[in-house]
Coordinates of C-alpha atoms and ligand atoms in Angstrom, one line a residue:
M1 CA 0.0 0.0 0.0
P2 CA 2.8 2.6 0.4
T3 CA 2.3 5.3 -2.2
R4 CA 5.6 7.1 -1.4
R5 CA 8.9 5.3 -1.3
N6 CA 10.3 4.5 2.1
I7 CA 7.2 5.8 4.0
S8 CA 4.9 3.3 5.7
P9 CA 1.2 3.8 5.4
D10 CA 1.1 4.5 9.2
Q11 CA 3.8 7.2 8.8
Q12 CA 2.0 8.6 5.9
L13 CA -1.2 8.7 7.9
A14 CA 0.5 10.5 10.8
A15 CA 1.9 13.1 8.4
L16 CA -1.5 13.6 6.7
I17 CA -3.2 14.1 10.1
K18 CA -0.6 16.6 11.2
H19 CA -0.9 18.6 8.0
A20 CA -4.7 18.5 8.0
Y21 CA -5.0 19.6 11.6
A22 CA -2.6 22.4 11.1
H23 CA -4.2 23.8 7.9
A24 CA -7.9 22.7 7.6
P25 CA -10.0 24.4 10.3
A26 CA -12.8 21.9 9.9
V27 CA -10.5 19.0 10.6
R28 CA -9.1 20.8 13.6
K29 CA -12.6 21.3 15.0
I30 CA -13.5 17.6 14.5
F31 CA -10.4 16.5 16.4
D32 CA -10.9 19.2 19.1
D33 CA -14.6 18.4 19.6
A34 CA -13.8 14.7 19.9
G35 CA -10.9 15.4 22.3
V36 CA -8.4 13.6 20.0
V37 CA -5.0 15.1 19.6
P38 CA -3.3 14.6 16.2
R39 CA -0.3 12.7 17.7
A40 CA -2.7 10.1 19.1
I41 CA -3.2 8.8 15.5
K42 CA 0.0 6.9 14.9
R43 CA -1.4 3.9 13.1
I44 CA -4.4 3.1 10.9
A45 CA -5.9 1.1 13.8
D46 CA -6.0 4.4 15.8
L47 CA -8.3 6.0 13.2
E48 CA -11.4 4.6 14.9
R49 CA -11.0 7.4 17.5
V50 CA -11.8 10.0 14.9
P51 CA -15.5 10.6 14.3
I52 CA -16.9 9.8 10.9
T53 CA -17.9 12.8 8.7
T54 CA -20.9 11.9 6.6
K55 CA -21.6 13.2 3.1
D56 CA -24.6 15.1 4.5
Q57 CA -22.5 16.7 7.2
L58 CA -19.9 17.7 4.7
A59 CA -22.6 19.4 2.5
Q60 CA -23.9 21.3 5.6
L61 CA -20.4 22.4 6.6
Q62 CA -19.8 23.7 3.1
R63 CA -23.1 25.6 3.2
A64 CA -22.1 27.1 6.5
A65 CA -18.5 28.0 5.4
P66 CA -18.5 28.2 1.6
P67 CA -17.0 27.0 -0.6
F68 CA -15.1 24.1 1.0
G69 CA -16.4 24.0 4.6
G70 CA -13.0 24.5 6.2
F71 CA -11.5 21.4 4.6
L72 CA -9.1 23.1 2.2
A73 CA -5.6 22.5 3.6
I74 CA -3.5 24.5 1.0
P75 CA -3.5 28.2 0.3
A76 CA -6.5 29.1 -2.0
R77 CA -4.1 30.4 -4.7
R78 CA -2.8 26.9 -5.2
V79 CA -6.2 25.4 -6.0
R80 CA -6.1 24.4 -9.7
R81 CA -9.6 23.1 -10.4
V82 CA -12.9 23.2 -8.5
F83 CA -15.5 20.5 -9.2
Q84 CA -19.1 20.2 -7.9
S85 CA -21.0 17.0 -7.5
P86 CA -24.5 16.4 -6.2
G87 CA -25.1 17.5 -2.6
P88 CA -24.0 20.0 -3.7
L89 CA -20.4 19.3 -2.7
N90 CA -17.5 21.4 -3.9
E91 CA -14.2 19.6 -4.6
P92 CA -10.9 21.5 -4.9
H93 CA -8.1 19.8 -6.7
G94 CA -4.5 21.1 -6.4
A95 CA -1.2 19.6 -7.4
E96 CA -1.7 16.5 -5.3
K97 CA -0.9 13.2 -7.2
N98 CA -2.6 10.7 -4.9
I99 CA -5.9 10.3 -6.8
A100 CA -4.0 9.8 -10.0
R101 CA -1.6 7.3 -8.4
V102 CA -4.3 5.2 -6.8
G103 CA -6.4 5.3 -10.0
G104 CA -3.3 4.4 -12.2
A105 CA -2.8 1.3 -10.2
V106 CA -6.4 0.2 -10.7
F107 CA -6.1 0.7 -14.4
R108 CA -2.9 -1.4 -14.3
R109 CA -4.9 -4.2 -12.6
A110 CA -7.3 -4.0 -15.5
G111 CA -4.4 -4.6 -17.9
F112 CA -3.9 -1.0 -19.1
K113 CA -0.4 -0.2 -20.1
R114 CA 1.8 2.7 -21.0
G115 CA 1.0 3.7 -24.6
E116 CA -2.6 2.5 -24.4
V117 CA -5.0 4.7 -26.4
V118 CA -8.1 5.1 -24.2
L119 CA -11.6 6.5 -24.9
N120 CA -12.6 8.2 -21.7
T121 CA -16.4 8.7 -21.7
L122 CA -17.1 10.0 -18.2
T123 CA -18.2 13.6 -18.2
Y124 CA -15.5 16.3 -18.0
H125 CA -18.0 19.0 -17.0
L126 CA -18.3 20.0 -13.3
S127 CA -18.4 16.5 -11.9
P128 CA -14.9 15.2 -11.3
G129 CA -15.4 11.7 -12.8
G130 CA -13.9 12.4 -16.2
W131 CA -10.9 14.2 -14.8
I132 CA -10.2 11.5 -12.2
L133 CA -10.0 8.8 -14.9
D134 CA -8.0 11.2 -17.1
A135 CA -5.4 11.9 -14.4
A136 CA -5.1 8.2 -13.6
L137 CA -4.6 7.2 -17.2
R138 CA -2.0 9.9 -17.8
H139 CA -0.2 8.9 -14.6
L140 CA 0.0 5.4 -16.1
G141 CA 1.4 6.8 -19.4
A142 CA -1.6 6.2 -21.5
C143 CA -3.0 8.4 -24.2
V144 CA -6.4 9.7 -23.4
V145 CA -9.1 10.6 -25.9
P146 CA -11.4 12.8 -23.7
S147 CA -14.7 12.2 -25.5
G148 CA -17.0 12.6 -22.5
V149 CA -20.7 11.6 -22.7
G150 CA -23.1 11.4 -25.6
N151 CA -22.5 11.6 -29.4
T152 CA -22.7 7.8 -29.8
E153 CA -22.0 7.8 -33.6
L154 CA -18.9 10.0 -33.1
Q155 CA -17.7 7.8 -30.4
A156 CA -18.1 4.7 -32.6
R157 CA -16.1 6.4 -35.3
L158 CA -13.4 7.4 -32.8
L159 CA -13.0 3.7 -31.8
L160 CA -12.4 2.8 -35.4
D161 CA -10.4 5.8 -36.6
L162 CA -8.1 6.3 -33.7
K163 CA -7.5 2.5 -33.2
I164 CA -8.5 2.9 -29.6
T165 CA -7.3 0.0 -27.4
G166 CA -9.0 0.8 -24.1
Y167 CA -12.3 2.1 -22.8
A168 CA -13.1 3.9 -19.5
G169 CA -16.6 4.8 -18.5
T170 CA -19.9 3.1 -17.8
P171 CA -20.6 -0.5 -19.1
S172 CA -24.0 0.5 -20.5
F173 CA -22.5 3.3 -22.6
L174 CA -19.8 1.0 -24.1
M175 CA -22.5 -1.4 -25.1
T176 CA -24.4 1.4 -26.8
I177 CA -21.3 2.4 -28.7
L178 CA -20.5 -1.1 -29.8
K179 CA -24.1 -1.6 -31.0
K180 CA -23.6 1.6 -33.0
V181 CA -20.4 0.3 -34.5
E182 CA -22.3 -2.8 -35.7
E183 CA -25.2 -0.6 -37.0
L184 CA -22.6 1.3 -39.1
G185 CA -21.5 -2.0 -40.6
G186 CA -18.5 -2.5 -38.5
N187 CA -17.5 -5.9 -37.0
V188 CA -16.8 -6.1 -33.3
P189 CA -14.2 -7.3 -32.4
A190 CA -12.6 -8.0 -35.8
Q191 CA -12.3 -4.3 -36.9
L192 CA -11.7 -2.8 -33.5
A193 CA -8.4 -2.5 -31.7
L194 CA -10.3 -2.4 -28.4
R195 CA -9.1 -5.0 -26.0
R196 CA -9.9 -3.8 -22.4
A197 CA -12.3 -1.7 -20.5
L198 CA -12.5 -0.2 -17.0
F199 CA -16.0 0.4 -15.8
T200 CA -17.3 2.6 -13.0
G201 CA -20.3 4.6 -12.2
E202 CA -23.0 2.0 -12.3
P203 CA -23.6 -1.7 -11.5
Y204 CA -22.0 -4.2 -13.8
P205 CA -24.3 -7.2 -14.0
P206 CA -22.9 -10.7 -14.9
S207 CA -25.1 -10.8 -18.1
L208 CA -23.4 -7.7 -19.5
R209 CA -20.0 -9.0 -18.4
A210 CA -20.6 -12.3 -20.4
Q211 CA -21.4 -10.3 -23.5
F212 CA -18.3 -8.1 -23.3
E213 CA -15.9 -10.8 -22.4
E214 CA -17.3 -13.8 -24.4
A215 CA -18.9 -12.2 -27.4
Y216 CA -16.6 -9.2 -27.8
G217 CA -13.4 -10.7 -26.3
L218 CA -12.7 -7.8 -24.0
R219 CA -10.9 -7.9 -20.7
T220 CA -13.0 -5.9 -18.2
L221 CA -12.7 -4.7 -14.7
N222 CA -15.3 -3.0 -12.5
A223 CA -14.2 -0.3 -10.1
Y224 CA -15.9 1.5 -7.2
A225 CA -15.0 5.2 -7.0
T226 CA -16.6 8.3 -5.6
A227 CA -16.4 12.0 -6.7
E228 CA -14.9 13.1 -3.4
L229 CA -12.2 10.4 -3.1
G230 CA -11.5 8.8 -6.5
F231 CA -10.9 5.0 -6.7
L232 CA -11.7 2.9 -3.7
A233 CA -12.0 -0.7 -4.8
Y234 CA -12.1 -3.0 -7.9
D235 CA -13.2 -6.5 -8.8
C236 CA -11.2 -9.4 -10.1
A237 CA -11.5 -12.6 -12.0
A238 CA -12.9 -14.4 -8.9
Q239 CA -16.0 -12.1 -8.9
Q240 CA -16.3 -12.3 -5.1
G241 CA -16.4 -8.7 -4.0
L242 CA -14.2 -5.7 -4.7
H243 CA -10.6 -5.5 -3.5
F244 CA -9.6 -2.4 -1.6
A245 CA -7.5 -0.1 -3.8
E246 CA -3.9 0.4 -2.7
G247 CA -2.9 3.9 -1.5
V248 CA -6.1 4.8 0.2
I249 CA -7.5 3.8 3.6
V250 CA -10.8 2.0 3.1
Q251 CA -12.6 0.7 6.2
V252 CA -16.0 -0.9 6.7
C253 CA -17.4 0.5 9.9
D254 CA -20.4 0.0 12.2
V255 CA -22.8 2.8 11.5
A256 CA -23.5 3.5 15.1
T257 CA -20.1 3.1 16.8
G258 CA -17.8 3.8 13.9
K259 CA -15.6 0.8 14.7
P260 CA -14.5 -1.5 11.9
V261 CA -16.9 -4.4 11.6
A262 CA -15.8 -8.1 11.8
A263 CA -15.4 -10.2 8.6
G264 CA -18.8 -11.0 7.1
E265 CA -20.6 -8.1 8.7
V266 CA -22.2 -5.1 7.1
G267 CA -21.1 -1.6 7.7
Q268 CA -20.6 1.8 6.1
V269 CA -17.6 2.3 3.7
V270 CA -15.4 4.9 5.5
V271 CA -12.5 6.4 3.7
T272 CA -9.4 8.4 4.5
A273 CA -7.5 9.5 1.4
F274 CA -3.9 10.8 1.3
N275 CA -5.0 14.1 -0.2
E276 CA -3.1 17.1 1.1
T277 CA -5.3 19.6 -0.7
Y278 CA -8.7 18.4 0.6
P279 CA -8.0 16.0 3.5
L280 CA -11.2 14.1 4.3
I281 CA -10.4 12.0 7.3
R282 CA -12.9 9.2 8.0
F283 CA -15.3 10.3 5.3
G284 CA -18.6 8.2 5.5
T285 CA -19.6 7.5 1.9
G286 CA -23.1 6.4 2.8
D287 CA -22.5 3.1 1.0
L288 CA -23.1 -0.1 2.9
A289 CA -20.9 -3.1 2.3
T290 CA -20.1 -6.5 3.7
Y291 CA -16.4 -6.7 4.8
L292 CA -14.7 -9.8 3.3
A293 CA -11.4 -10.6 4.9
A294 CA -10.8 -14.2 3.7
P295 CA -8.1 -14.7 1.0
C296 CA -9.4 -14.3 -2.5
A297 CA -9.1 -17.1 -5.1
C298 CA -7.4 -14.6 -7.5
G299 CA -4.4 -14.4 -5.1
N300 CA -4.6 -10.6 -4.5
P301 CA -4.0 -10.2 -0.7
M302 CA -6.0 -6.9 -0.4
P303 CA -9.2 -7.4 1.6
R304 CA -12.5 -7.0 -0.2
L305 CA -15.9 -5.5 0.2
A306 CA -19.3 -6.3 -1.4
L307 CA -21.5 -3.3 -1.8
V308 CA -25.1 -3.9 -0.6
G309 CA -26.8 -0.4 -0.9
R310 CA -27.1 2.9 0.9
V311 CA -27.0 3.4 4.7
G312 CA -30.5 5.0 5.0
E313 CA -32.2 2.0 3.4
A314 CA -31.0 -0.6 5.9
I315 CA -32.7 -1.6 9.1
K316 CA -30.9 -3.0 12.2
V317 CA -32.2 -6.4 13.2
R318 CA -30.8 -8.0 16.3
G319 CA -27.9 -5.7 16.1
M320 CA -27.0 -6.4 12.4
F321 CA -27.8 -4.1 9.5
V322 CA -30.0 -5.7 7.0
H323 CA -30.5 -4.1 3.6
P324 CA -33.3 -5.0 1.2
N325 CA -30.8 -5.8 -1.6
Q326 CA -29.4 -8.6 0.6
L327 CA -32.9 -10.3 0.7
K328 CA -33.3 -9.7 -3.0
S329 CA -30.0 -11.3 -3.8
A330 CA -30.8 -14.4 -1.7
A331 CA -34.2 -14.8 -3.4
A332 CA -32.6 -14.4 -6.8
K333 CA -30.8 -17.7 -6.3
F334 CA -34.1 -19.6 -6.4
P335 CA -35.9 -19.7 -9.8
A336 CA -39.2 -20.4 -8.0
L337 CA -39.1 -17.2 -6.0
G338 CA -40.3 -13.7 -7.0
R339 CA -40.4 -10.5 -4.9
V340 CA -39.4 -10.6 -1.3
Q341 CA -40.2 -8.3 1.7
G342 CA -38.9 -8.5 5.2
I343 CA -41.0 -7.6 8.2
V344 CA -39.4 -6.8 11.5
T345 CA -41.4 -7.0 14.7
R346 CA -40.7 -7.3 18.4
P347 CA -43.6 -9.3 19.8
D348 CA -42.2 -9.8 23.3
H349 CA -40.5 -6.3 23.4
V350 CA -37.2 -8.1 23.8
R351 CA -36.1 -9.9 20.7
D352 CA -36.6 -8.8 17.1
A353 CA -38.5 -11.3 14.9
L354 CA -37.8 -11.4 11.2
T355 CA -40.5 -12.6 8.9
L356 CA -40.0 -12.9 5.1
Q357 CA -42.9 -12.8 2.7
V358 CA -41.8 -14.1 -0.6
E359 CA -43.7 -14.7 -3.9
V360 CA -43.6 -18.3 -5.1
T361 CA -44.1 -18.5 -8.8
Q362 CA -43.8 -22.3 -9.4
D363 CA -45.4 -25.4 -8.0
V364 CA -42.6 -26.7 -5.7
D365 CA -42.1 -28.5 -2.4
R366 CA -42.6 -25.5 -0.1
A367 CA -41.3 -26.9 3.1
A368 CA -38.0 -27.8 1.4
L369 CA -37.8 -24.4 -0.3
A370 CA -38.5 -22.6 2.9
E371 CA -35.6 -24.4 4.6
K372 CA -33.2 -23.7 1.8
F373 CA -34.2 -20.1 1.3
G374 CA -34.0 -19.4 5.1
A375 CA -30.5 -20.8 5.1
A376 CA -29.5 -18.7 2.0
V377 CA -30.8 -15.5 3.7
R378 CA -29.0 -16.3 6.9
D379 CA -25.7 -16.8 5.0
V380 CA -26.1 -13.3 3.5
I381 CA -27.4 -11.3 6.5
R382 CA -26.1 -13.3 9.4
V383 CA -29.4 -13.0 11.2
S384 CA -31.7 -16.1 11.4
V385 CA -35.2 -15.9 9.9
D386 CA -38.1 -16.6 12.2
R387 CA -40.8 -17.3 9.6
I388 CA -41.1 -17.5 5.9
E389 CA -44.6 -16.9 4.3
F390 CA -45.1 -17.8 0.7
V391 CA -47.5 -15.5 -1.2
A392 CA -48.9 -15.5 -4.7
P393 CA -47.2 -13.6 -7.5
G394 CA -48.2 -10.0 -7.5
E395 CA -49.1 -9.8 -3.8
I396 CA -45.9 -7.8 -3.1
A397 CA -46.2 -4.5 -5.0
A398 CA -43.3 -3.6 -7.3
D399 CA -42.7 -0.4 -5.3
A400 CA -43.2 -2.0 -1.8
K401 CA -40.5 -1.3 0.8
G402 CA -37.9 -4.1 0.9
I403 CA -38.0 -4.2 4.7
V404 CA -40.8 -2.9 6.9
D405 CA -40.1 -2.0 10.5
E406 CA -43.2 -2.8 12.6
R407 CA -41.5 -2.7 16.0
T408 CA -43.0 -0.5 18.6
W409 CA -40.8 0.8 21.3
K410 CA -42.2 0.7 24.8
Ligands
ZN501 ZN1 -9.7 -11.4 -6.1

């Protein structure tokens, strides 16, 4: 993980904290309010003492002290670009290299090399996505074609004319461009030099992956990145979660206590990036993920996370966060099952009871199915299911809440 030669991540963290506390008034206030002195943070393990700053809090702080909420840690005259992402959140970029360095390493994982000619289709306007990819690719020594979004036909012609070898952007847009190439009479992959793609910005379903990799012969990698922090994690051939990116501190933390969760548990993705311009220490992304610590079949030793959804959509059941997407993903493993809804009650005012209503769409052995489905859900959420009720297709509305909290607190 070291991003500077001869400096350990712990030393790098201590230097970042010292710099941020000295120069960013908001960071100083967070530490002072929590009674934490900068020199108390000597190791990554010490970070849990620092309160998490959520995305909403950051937006509020920026509104109260515009434009950067007291998080700018360099003189204003050294800011080189200002981006804005939804929130709204203002993001200053200076001469720092870390976002590019971390991103460059992720592109390398995706097989991108020096000299690669890359079509970068994320937007370059206002939101930092396009520039984050651009900086990462140039750090790697690639040649960027900054095409941005839209203009599908033009993009299709760029692929052909410029002999583009790599693509960066969303998977759905690449599919749109490749379909356009075919519509124009081109043959994918025979006429294209395109060999690899790095996707970010939207989910990358297995069906789309199969099309890119098998039908079009591309090597693809899916990366998790945010506007505030750049690249955070990326997937691998094993397809079992996303490896933490090197050169940035990614933690999965309990939403209430802020402490890192144990392996297999769900928590918020909390990030500390080595960014001297805009040091966000323990930034709560609002994304919920399962922390996976077991070795990955691909051999990459970095721990992994599996994204499950947003923090506000999850409900705590017997002390564990349960997200509707976890119930959905368990139900999707059974062809006989349709929509699912969880109902949390507390009949004896002591223990939470979890009931699942699930649509059954085929004539099957219900007792056996209930047992298998219950076990599959427990594997995902680590909370046992008290009762499974099968209902007819259509009984759960398409827009129904994935989990309903019917507990009363007496
Ligand atoms: Zn792996």
